[in-house]
Short mmCIF file of C-alpha atoms in Angstrom, two decimals:
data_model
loop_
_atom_site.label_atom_id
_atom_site.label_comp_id
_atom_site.label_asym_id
_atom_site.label_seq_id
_atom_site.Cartn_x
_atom_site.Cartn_y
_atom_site.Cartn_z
CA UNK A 1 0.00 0.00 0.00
CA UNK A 2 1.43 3.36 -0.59
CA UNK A 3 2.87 5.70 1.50
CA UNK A 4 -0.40 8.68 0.55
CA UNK A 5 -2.90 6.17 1.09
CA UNK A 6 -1.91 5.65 4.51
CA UNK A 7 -1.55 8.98 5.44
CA UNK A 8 -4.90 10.04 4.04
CA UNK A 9 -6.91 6.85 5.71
CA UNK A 10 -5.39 7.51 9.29
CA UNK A 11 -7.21 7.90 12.02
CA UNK A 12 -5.80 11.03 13.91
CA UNK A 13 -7.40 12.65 17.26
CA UNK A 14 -8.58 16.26 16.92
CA UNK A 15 -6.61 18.48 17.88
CA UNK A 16 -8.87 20.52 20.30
CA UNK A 17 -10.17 17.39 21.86
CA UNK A 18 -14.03 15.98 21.47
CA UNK A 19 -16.06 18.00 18.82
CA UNK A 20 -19.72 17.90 20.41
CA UNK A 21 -21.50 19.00 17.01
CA UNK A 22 -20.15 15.88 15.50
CA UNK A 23 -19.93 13.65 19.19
CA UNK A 24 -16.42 12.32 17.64
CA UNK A 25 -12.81 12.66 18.89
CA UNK A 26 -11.00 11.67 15.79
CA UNK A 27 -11.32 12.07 11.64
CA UNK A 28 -10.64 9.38 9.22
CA UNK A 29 -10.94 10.41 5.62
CA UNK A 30 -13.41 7.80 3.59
CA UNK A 31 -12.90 5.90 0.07
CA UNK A 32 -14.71 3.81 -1.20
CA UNK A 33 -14.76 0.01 -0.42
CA UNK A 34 -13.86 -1.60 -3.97
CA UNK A 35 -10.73 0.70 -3.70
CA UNK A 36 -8.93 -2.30 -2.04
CA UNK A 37 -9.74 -3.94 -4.79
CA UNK A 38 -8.32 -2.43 -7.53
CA UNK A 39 -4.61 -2.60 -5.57
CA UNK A 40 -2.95 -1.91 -8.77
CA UNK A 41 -4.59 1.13 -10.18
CA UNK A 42 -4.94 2.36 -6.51
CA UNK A 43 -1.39 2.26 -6.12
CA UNK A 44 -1.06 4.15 -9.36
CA UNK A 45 -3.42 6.94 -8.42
CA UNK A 46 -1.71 7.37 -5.17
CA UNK A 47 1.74 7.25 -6.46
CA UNK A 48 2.59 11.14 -6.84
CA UNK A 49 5.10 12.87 -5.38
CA UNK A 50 3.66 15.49 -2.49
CA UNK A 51 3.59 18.99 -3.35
CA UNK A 52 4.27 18.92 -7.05
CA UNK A 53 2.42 18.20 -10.02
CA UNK A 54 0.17 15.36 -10.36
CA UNK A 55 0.88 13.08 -12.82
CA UNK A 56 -1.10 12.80 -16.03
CA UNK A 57 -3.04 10.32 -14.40
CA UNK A 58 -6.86 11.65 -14.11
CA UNK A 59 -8.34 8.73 -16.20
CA UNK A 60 -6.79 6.32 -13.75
CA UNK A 61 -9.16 7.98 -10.83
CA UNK A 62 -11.87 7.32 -13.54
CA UNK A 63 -11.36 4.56 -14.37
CA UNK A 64 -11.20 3.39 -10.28
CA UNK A 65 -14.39 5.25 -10.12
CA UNK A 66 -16.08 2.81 -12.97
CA UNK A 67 -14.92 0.11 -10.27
CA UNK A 68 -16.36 1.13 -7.63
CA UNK A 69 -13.69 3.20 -6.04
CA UNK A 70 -15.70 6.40 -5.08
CA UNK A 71 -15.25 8.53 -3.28
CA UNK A 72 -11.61 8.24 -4.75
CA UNK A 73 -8.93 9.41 -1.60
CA UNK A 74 -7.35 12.89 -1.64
CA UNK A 75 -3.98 14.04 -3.00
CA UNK A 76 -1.42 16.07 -2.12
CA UNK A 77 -0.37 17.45 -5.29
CA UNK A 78 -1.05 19.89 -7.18
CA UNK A 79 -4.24 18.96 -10.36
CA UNK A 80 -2.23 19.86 -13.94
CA UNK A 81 -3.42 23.33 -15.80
CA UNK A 82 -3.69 24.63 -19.13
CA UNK A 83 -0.87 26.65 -20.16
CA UNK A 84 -2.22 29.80 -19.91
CA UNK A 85 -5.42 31.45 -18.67
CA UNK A 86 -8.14 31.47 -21.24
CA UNK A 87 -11.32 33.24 -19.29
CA UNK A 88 -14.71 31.91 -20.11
CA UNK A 89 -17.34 33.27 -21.89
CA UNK A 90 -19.47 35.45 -19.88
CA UNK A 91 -23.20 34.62 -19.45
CA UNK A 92 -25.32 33.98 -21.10
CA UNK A 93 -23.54 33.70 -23.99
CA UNK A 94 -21.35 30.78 -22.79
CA UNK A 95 -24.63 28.35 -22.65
CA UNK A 96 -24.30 28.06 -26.29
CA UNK A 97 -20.58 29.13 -27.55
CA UNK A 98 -17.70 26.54 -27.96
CA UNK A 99 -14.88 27.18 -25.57
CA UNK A 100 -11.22 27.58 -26.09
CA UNK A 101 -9.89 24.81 -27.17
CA UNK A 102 -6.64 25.63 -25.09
CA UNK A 103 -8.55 25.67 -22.30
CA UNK A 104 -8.87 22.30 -21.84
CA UNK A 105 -5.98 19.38 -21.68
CA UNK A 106 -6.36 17.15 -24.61
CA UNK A 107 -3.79 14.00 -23.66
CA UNK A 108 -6.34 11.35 -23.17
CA UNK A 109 -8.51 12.29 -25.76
CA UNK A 110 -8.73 10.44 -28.89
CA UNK A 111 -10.15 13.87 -30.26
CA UNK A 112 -7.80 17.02 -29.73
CA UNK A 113 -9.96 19.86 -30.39
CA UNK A 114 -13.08 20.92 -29.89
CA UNK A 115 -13.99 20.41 -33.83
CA UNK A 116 -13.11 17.31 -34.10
CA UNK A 117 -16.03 16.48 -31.20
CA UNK A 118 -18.34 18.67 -33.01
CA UNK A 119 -17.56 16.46 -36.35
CA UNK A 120 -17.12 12.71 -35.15
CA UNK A 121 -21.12 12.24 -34.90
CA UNK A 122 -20.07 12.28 -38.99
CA UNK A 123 -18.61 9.19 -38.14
CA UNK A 124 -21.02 6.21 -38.96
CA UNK A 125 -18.54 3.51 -38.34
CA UNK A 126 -17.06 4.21 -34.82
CA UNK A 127 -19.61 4.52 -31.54
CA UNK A 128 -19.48 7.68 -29.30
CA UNK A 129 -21.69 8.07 -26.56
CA UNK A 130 -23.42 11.43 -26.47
CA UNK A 131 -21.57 11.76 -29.98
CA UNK A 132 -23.53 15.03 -31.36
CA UNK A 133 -23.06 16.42 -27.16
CA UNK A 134 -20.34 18.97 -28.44
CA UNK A 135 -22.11 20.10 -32.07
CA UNK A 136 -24.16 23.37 -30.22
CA UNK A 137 -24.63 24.54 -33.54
CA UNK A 138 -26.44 20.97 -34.49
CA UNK A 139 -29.49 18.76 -32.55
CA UNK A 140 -28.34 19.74 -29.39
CA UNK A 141 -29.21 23.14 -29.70
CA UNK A 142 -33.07 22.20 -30.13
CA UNK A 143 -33.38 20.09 -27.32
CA UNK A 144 -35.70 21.10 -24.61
CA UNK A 145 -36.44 24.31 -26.58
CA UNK A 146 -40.66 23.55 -26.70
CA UNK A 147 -40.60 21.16 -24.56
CA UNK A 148 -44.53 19.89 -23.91
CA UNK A 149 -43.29 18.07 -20.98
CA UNK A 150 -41.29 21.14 -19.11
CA UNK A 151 -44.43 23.69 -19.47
CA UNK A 152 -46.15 20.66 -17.61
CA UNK A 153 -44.06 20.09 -14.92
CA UNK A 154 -44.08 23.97 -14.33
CA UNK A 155 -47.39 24.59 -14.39
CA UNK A 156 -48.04 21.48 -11.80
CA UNK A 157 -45.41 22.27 -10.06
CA UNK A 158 -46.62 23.39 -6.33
CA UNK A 159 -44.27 26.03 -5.19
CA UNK A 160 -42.61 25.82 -8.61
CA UNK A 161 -39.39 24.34 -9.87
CA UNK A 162 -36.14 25.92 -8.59
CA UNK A 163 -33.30 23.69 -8.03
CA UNK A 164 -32.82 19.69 -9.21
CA UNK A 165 -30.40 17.39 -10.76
CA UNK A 166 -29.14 15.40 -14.34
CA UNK A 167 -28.00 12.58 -14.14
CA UNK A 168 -26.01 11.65 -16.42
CA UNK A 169 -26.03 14.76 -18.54
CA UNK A 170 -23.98 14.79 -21.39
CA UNK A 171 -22.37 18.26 -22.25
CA UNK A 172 -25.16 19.76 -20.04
CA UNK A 173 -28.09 21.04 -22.41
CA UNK A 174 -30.78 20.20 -20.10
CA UNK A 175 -28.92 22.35 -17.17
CA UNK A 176 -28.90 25.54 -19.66
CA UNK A 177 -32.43 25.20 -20.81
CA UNK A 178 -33.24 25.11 -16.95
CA UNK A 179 -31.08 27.88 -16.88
CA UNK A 180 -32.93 30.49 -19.33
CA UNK A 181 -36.05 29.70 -16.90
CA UNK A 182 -34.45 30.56 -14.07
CA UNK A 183 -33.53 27.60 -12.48
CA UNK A 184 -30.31 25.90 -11.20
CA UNK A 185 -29.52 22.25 -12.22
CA UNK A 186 -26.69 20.61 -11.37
CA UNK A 187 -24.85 18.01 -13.91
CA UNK A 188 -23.38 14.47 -13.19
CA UNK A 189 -20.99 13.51 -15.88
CA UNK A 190 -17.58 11.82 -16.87
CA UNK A 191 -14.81 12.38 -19.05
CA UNK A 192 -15.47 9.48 -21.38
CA UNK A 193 -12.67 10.36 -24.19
CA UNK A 194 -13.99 13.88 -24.11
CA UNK A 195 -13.97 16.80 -21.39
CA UNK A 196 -17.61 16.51 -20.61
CA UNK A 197 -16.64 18.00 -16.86
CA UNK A 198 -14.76 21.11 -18.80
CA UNK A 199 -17.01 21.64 -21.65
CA UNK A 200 -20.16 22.11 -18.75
CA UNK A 201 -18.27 24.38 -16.41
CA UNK A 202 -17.46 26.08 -19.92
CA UNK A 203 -20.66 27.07 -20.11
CA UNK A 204 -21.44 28.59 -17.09
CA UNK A 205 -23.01 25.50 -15.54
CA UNK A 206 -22.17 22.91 -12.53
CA UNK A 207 -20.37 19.67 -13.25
CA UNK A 208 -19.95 17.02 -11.01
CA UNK A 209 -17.97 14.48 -11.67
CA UNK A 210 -19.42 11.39 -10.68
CA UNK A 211 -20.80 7.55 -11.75
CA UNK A 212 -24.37 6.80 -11.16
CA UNK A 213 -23.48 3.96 -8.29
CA UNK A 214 -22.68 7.23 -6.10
CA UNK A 215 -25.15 7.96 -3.44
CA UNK A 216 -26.12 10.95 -4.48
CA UNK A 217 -24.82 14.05 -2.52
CA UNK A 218 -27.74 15.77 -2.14
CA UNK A 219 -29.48 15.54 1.83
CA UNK A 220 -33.38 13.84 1.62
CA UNK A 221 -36.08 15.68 0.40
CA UNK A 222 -34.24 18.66 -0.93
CA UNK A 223 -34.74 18.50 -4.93
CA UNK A 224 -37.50 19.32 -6.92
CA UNK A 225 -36.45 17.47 -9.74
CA UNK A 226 -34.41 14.76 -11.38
CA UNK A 227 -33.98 14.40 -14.76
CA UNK A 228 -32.29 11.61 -16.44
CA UNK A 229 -31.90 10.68 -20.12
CA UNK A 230 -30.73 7.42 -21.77
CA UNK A 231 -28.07 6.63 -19.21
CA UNK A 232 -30.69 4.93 -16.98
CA UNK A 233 -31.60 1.67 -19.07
CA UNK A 234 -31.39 -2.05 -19.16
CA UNK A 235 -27.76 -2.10 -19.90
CA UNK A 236 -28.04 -1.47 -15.46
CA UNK A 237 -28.56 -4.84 -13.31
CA UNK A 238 -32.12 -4.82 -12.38
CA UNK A 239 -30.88 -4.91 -8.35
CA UNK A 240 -28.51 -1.63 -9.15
CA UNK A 241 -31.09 0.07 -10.87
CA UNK A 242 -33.94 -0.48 -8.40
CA UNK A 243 -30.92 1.12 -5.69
CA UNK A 244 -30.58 4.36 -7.99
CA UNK A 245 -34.36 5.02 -8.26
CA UNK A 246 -34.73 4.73 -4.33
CA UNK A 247 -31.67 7.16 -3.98
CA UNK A 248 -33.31 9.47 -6.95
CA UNK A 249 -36.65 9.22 -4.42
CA UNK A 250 -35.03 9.99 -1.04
CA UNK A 251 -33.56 13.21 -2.55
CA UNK A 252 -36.78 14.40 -3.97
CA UNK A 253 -39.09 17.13 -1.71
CA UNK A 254 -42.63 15.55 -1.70
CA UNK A 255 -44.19 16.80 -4.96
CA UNK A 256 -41.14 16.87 -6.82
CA UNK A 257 -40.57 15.14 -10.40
CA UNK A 258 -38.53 12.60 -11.56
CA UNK A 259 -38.52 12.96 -15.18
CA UNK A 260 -37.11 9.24 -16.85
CA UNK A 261 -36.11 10.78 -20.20
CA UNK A 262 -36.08 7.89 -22.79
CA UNK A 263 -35.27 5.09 -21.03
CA UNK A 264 -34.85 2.33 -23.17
CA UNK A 265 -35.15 -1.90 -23.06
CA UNK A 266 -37.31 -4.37 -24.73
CA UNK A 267 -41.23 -4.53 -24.71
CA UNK A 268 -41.00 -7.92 -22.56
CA UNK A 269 -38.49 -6.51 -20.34
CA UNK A 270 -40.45 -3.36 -19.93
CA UNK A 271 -43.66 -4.69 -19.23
CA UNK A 272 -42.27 -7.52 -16.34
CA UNK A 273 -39.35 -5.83 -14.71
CA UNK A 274 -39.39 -1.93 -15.20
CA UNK A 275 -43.07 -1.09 -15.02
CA UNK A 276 -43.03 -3.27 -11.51
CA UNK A 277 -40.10 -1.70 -10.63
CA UNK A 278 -41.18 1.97 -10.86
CA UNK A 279 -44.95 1.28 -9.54
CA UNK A 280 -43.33 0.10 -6.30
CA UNK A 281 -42.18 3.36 -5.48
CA UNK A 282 -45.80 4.80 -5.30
CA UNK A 283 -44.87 7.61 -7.73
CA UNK A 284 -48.47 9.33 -9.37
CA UNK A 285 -48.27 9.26 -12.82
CA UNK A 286 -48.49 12.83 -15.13
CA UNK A 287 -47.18 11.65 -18.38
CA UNK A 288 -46.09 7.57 -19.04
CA UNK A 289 -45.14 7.57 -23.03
CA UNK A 290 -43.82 4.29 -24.86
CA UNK A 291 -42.90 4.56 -28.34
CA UNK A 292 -40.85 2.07 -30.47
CA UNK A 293 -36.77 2.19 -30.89
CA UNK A 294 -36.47 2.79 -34.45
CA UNK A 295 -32.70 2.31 -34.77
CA UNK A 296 -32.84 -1.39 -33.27
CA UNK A 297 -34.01 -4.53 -34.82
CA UNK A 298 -34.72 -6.74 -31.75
CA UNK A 299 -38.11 -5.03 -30.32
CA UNK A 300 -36.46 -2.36 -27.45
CA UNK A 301 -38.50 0.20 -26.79
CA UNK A 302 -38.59 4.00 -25.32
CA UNK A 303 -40.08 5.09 -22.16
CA UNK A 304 -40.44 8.42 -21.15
CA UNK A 305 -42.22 9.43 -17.73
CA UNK A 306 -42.76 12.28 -15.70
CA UNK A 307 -43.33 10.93 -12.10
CA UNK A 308 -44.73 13.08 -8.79
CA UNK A 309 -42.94 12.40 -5.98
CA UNK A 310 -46.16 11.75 -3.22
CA UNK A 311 -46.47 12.23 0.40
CA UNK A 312 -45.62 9.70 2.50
CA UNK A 313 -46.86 8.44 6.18
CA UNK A 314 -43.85 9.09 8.49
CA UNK A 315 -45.59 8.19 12.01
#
């Protein structure tokens, strides 16, 4: 085990004795349990030298996070910068202009400009996720624009919509169409060979950079909505899944939304394990749309659904 890891994970007394706020005498910093796991890559991560740069290494904390190292453990060094200061785009402009393209590092990036992500949705022959995500110019500039489904959730809205979460999204479109109605989303996303985490902070928006096994950081009750779209489907075990819609639940205020945007799977699989699945949470139903996955050949299916968080007996 490294020397870092052991200094971060100690268990040290405070120094001004008890804390009553918290009721503890000592701090340990967390990470996450499949850390040990992943010995080799951990040992990686952690093996910087204090107080100077970090290595070129961020895809290795990814890729521990895709394992089921998170939260990943602190460093002591110092996170690796563009070259020079390139300021952002001032609102709200930035919601819809391309950034610098020096302001981002490109090393672990298959792409190395912002152009070439704009272009490789051109590509027919290689799979990107979210490939069009970077074209704002392109498809991604309508979405969410009329959007039948937001002027419902507003107008049903008791007390109205102000803050909420995306899971999962993408450059973060949704977050700046929130934005131009006056509301404040915040962004999951990784860097999966492309600065999704940049790009969104790019634009005047909040990134965080996080996998959907997380417990989400938000306290119970707090959100008024949760929007999701495409990277909740059946690619998730069933058990996993059914642990992310509980979380997306607790962090909801009563009368909140959880909007599933397109989620995808087969008609069989839709009708005996996702329909159950989402009925047992006792959601009330405003809009439940299934329409048919044109680009697949083997029967999977779209399901969009705008759910109302309800009230629930606490005594």
């Amino acid at each position: 085990m490294s020397k870092e890891l052991v200094e971060f994970t100690a268990e040290r007394k405070l120094p001004l004795g008890r804390n009553p706020n918290y009721g503890l005498e000592t701090m340990t910093s967390p990470i996450g349990h499949r850390c040990y796991a992943q010995r080799e890559l951990l040992d990686r991560f952690m093996g910087y030298t204090p107080g100077e740069i970090c290595p070129d290494d961020w895809w290795i904390g990814q890729s521990l996070m895709l394992r089921g190292c998170e939260p990943l453990p602190r460093r002591r060094c110092f996170a690796r910068t563009p070259a020079a200061i390139f300021p952002p785009h001032s609102l709200p402009g930035s919601l819809w202009e391309i950034p610098s393209d020096k302001s981002v590092l490109w090393s672990h990036y298959s792409c190395k400009s912002f152009e070439c992500l704009k272009n490789r949705a051109k590509n027919k022959t290689v799979f990107y996720d979210c490939a069009d995500c970077f074209d704002l110019s392109g498809p991604e500039r309508s979405r969410w624009v009329s959007s039948k489904e937001l002027d419902e959730i507003f107008s049903l809205a008791k007390g109205g919509i102000r803050i909420g979460l995306d899971l999962g999204g993408g450059t973060g479109s949704f977050a700046a169409r929130m934005l131009e109605r006056g509301v404040t989303i915040i962004t999951t996303t990784l860097n999966l060979n492309g600065p999704f985490s940049e790009f969104i902070a790019a634009r005047g928006l909040v990134p965080i950079f996080a996998t959907i096994s997380q417990r989400l950081p938000f306290f119970d009750n707090t959100l008024d909505l949760v929007h999701t779209m495409h990277v909740l489907s059946n690619w998730i075990p069933l058990e996993s899944l059914e642990f992310v819609l509980y979380d997306i639940d607790r962090v909801l205020r009563p009368g909140g939304f959880f909007w599933l945007d397109h989620f995808f799977c087969t008609e069989d699989q839709l009708d005996t394990l996702y329909v159950p699945l989402i009925e047992r949470l006792g959601f009330r139903r405003i809009k439940w749309a299934v329409g048919k996955k044109l680009d697949r050949a083997n029967r999977e299916v779209y399901l969009s659904a705008i759910l109302e968080k309800p009230v629930r007996e606490s005594f």
